[in-house]
Tab-separated table of C-alpha atoms in Angstrom:
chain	number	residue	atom	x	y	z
D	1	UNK	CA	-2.426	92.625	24.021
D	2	UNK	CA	1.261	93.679	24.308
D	3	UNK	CA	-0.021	96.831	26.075
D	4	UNK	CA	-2.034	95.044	28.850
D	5	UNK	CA	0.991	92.324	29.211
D	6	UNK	CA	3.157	95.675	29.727
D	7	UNK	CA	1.098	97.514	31.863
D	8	UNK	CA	0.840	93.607	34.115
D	9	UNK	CA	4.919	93.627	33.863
D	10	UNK	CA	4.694	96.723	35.685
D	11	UNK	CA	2.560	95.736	38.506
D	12	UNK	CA	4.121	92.395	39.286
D	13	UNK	CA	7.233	94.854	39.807
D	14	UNK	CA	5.415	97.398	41.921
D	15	UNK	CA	5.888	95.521	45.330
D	16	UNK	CA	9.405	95.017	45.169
D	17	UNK	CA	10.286	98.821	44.023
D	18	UNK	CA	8.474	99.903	47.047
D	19	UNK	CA	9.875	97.513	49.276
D	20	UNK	CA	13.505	98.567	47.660
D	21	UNK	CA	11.904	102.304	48.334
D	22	UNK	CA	11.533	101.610	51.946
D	23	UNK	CA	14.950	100.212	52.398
D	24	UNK	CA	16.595	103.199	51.099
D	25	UNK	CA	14.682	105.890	52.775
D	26	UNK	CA	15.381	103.978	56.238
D	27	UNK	CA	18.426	103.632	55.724
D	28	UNK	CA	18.849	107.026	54.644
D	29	UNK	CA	17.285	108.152	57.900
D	30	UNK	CA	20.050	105.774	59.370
D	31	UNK	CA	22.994	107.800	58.045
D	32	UNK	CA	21.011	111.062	58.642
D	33	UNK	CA	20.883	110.334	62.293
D	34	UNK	CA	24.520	108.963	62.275
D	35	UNK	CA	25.868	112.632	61.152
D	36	UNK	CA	23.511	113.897	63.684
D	37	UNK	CA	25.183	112.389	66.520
D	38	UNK	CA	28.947	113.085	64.955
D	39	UNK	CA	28.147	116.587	64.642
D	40	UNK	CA	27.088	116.607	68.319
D	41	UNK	CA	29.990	114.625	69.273
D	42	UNK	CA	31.864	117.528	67.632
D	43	UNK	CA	30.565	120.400	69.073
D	44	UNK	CA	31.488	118.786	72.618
D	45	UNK	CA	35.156	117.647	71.655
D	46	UNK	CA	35.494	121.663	70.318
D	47	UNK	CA	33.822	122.830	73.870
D	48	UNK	CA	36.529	120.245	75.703
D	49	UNK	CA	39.411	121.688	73.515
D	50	UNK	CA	38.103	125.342	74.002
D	51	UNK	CA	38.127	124.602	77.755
D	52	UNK	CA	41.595	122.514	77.659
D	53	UNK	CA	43.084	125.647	76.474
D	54	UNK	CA	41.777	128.056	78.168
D	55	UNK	CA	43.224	125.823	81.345
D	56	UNK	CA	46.832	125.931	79.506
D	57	UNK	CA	46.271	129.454	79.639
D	58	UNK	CA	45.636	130.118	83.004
D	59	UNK	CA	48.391	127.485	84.075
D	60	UNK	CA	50.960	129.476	81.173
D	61	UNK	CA	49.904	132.950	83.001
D	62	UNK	CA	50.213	131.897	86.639
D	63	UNK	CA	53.755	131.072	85.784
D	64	UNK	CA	53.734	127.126	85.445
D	65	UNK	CA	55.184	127.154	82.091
D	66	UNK	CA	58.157	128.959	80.639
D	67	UNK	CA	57.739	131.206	78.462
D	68	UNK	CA	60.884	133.284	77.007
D	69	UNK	CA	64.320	131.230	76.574
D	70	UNK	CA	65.914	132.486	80.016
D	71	UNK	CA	62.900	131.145	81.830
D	72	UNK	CA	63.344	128.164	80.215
D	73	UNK	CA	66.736	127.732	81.204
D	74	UNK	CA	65.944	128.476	84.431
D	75	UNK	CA	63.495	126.377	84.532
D	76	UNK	CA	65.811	123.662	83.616
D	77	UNK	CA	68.259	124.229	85.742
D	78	UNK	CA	65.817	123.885	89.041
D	79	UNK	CA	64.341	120.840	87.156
D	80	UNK	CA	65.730	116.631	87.633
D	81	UNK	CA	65.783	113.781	85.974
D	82	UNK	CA	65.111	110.650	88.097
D	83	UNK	CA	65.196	107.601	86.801
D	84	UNK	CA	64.597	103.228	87.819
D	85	UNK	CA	61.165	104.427	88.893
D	86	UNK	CA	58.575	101.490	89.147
D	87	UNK	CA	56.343	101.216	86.771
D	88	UNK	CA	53.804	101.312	88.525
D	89	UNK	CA	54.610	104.595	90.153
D	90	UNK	CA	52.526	107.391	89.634
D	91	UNK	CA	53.007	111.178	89.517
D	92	UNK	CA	50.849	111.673	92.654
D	93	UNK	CA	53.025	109.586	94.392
D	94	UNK	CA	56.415	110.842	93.115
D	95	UNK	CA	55.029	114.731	94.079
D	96	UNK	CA	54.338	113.487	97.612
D	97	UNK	CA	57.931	111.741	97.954
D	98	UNK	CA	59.834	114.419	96.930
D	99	UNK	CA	57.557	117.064	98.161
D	100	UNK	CA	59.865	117.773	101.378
D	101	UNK	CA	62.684	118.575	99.132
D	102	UNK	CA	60.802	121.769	98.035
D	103	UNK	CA	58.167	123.197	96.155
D	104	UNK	CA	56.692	120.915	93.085
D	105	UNK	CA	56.103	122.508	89.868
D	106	UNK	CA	55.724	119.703	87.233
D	107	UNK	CA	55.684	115.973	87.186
D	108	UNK	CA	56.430	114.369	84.134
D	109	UNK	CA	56.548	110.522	83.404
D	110	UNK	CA	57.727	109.742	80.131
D	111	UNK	CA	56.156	106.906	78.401
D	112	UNK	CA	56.596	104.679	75.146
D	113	UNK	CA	54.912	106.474	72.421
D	114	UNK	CA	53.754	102.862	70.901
D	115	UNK	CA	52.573	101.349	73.988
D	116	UNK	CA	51.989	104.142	75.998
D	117	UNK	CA	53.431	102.424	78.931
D	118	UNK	CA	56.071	104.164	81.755
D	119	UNK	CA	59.567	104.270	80.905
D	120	UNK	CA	60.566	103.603	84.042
């Protein structure tokens, strides 16, 4: 009698471990295809760096960026600071304005590092 009441215990318990069973193996399939998609979102942030510096690159060998302490000096010394500059403004715009004055190298805004926001 305790045998058959046992072997009962075990079936009225049946449903719910598979239902429990289910759970976990979808959400296990859940996670699974959550890595997936980090690991492709990965490979194409590593492509976008690869390219990023292979850009910096180019730019640093076609002369755009310093590279030994006299050229950056001299880089200095052609470069200005301007400043009261709407906030708004935009480095397109500030190229084209003083664009007459002579050839443009580099346009830099400087911005807030908290809010990211213009300086002005």
């Amino acid at each position: 009698a305790v045998a058959l009441q046992s072997e009962l215990g075990w079936r009225s318990l049946l449903p719910t471990l598979l239902a429990r069973s289910c759970f976990a193996f979808q959400e296990l399939e859940a996670i699974k295809a959550k890595v997936r998609e980090m690991e492709k979102e990965d490979e194409r942030l590593k492509e976008l760096q690869l390219e990023a510096e292979k850009h910096f690159l180019m730019s640093s060998e076609a002369g755009l960026f310093p590279k030994t302490t006299e050229e950056k000096i001299e880089a200095d010394q052609r470069s200005i600071y301007v400043g009261n500059v709407d906030y708004g403004g935009t480095a397109e715009e500030l190229e084209s304005h003083f664009n007459r004055c002579g050839q443009i190298n580099r346009v830099t805004i400087l911005c807030d590092k908290f809010s990211g926001h213009p300086k002005g």
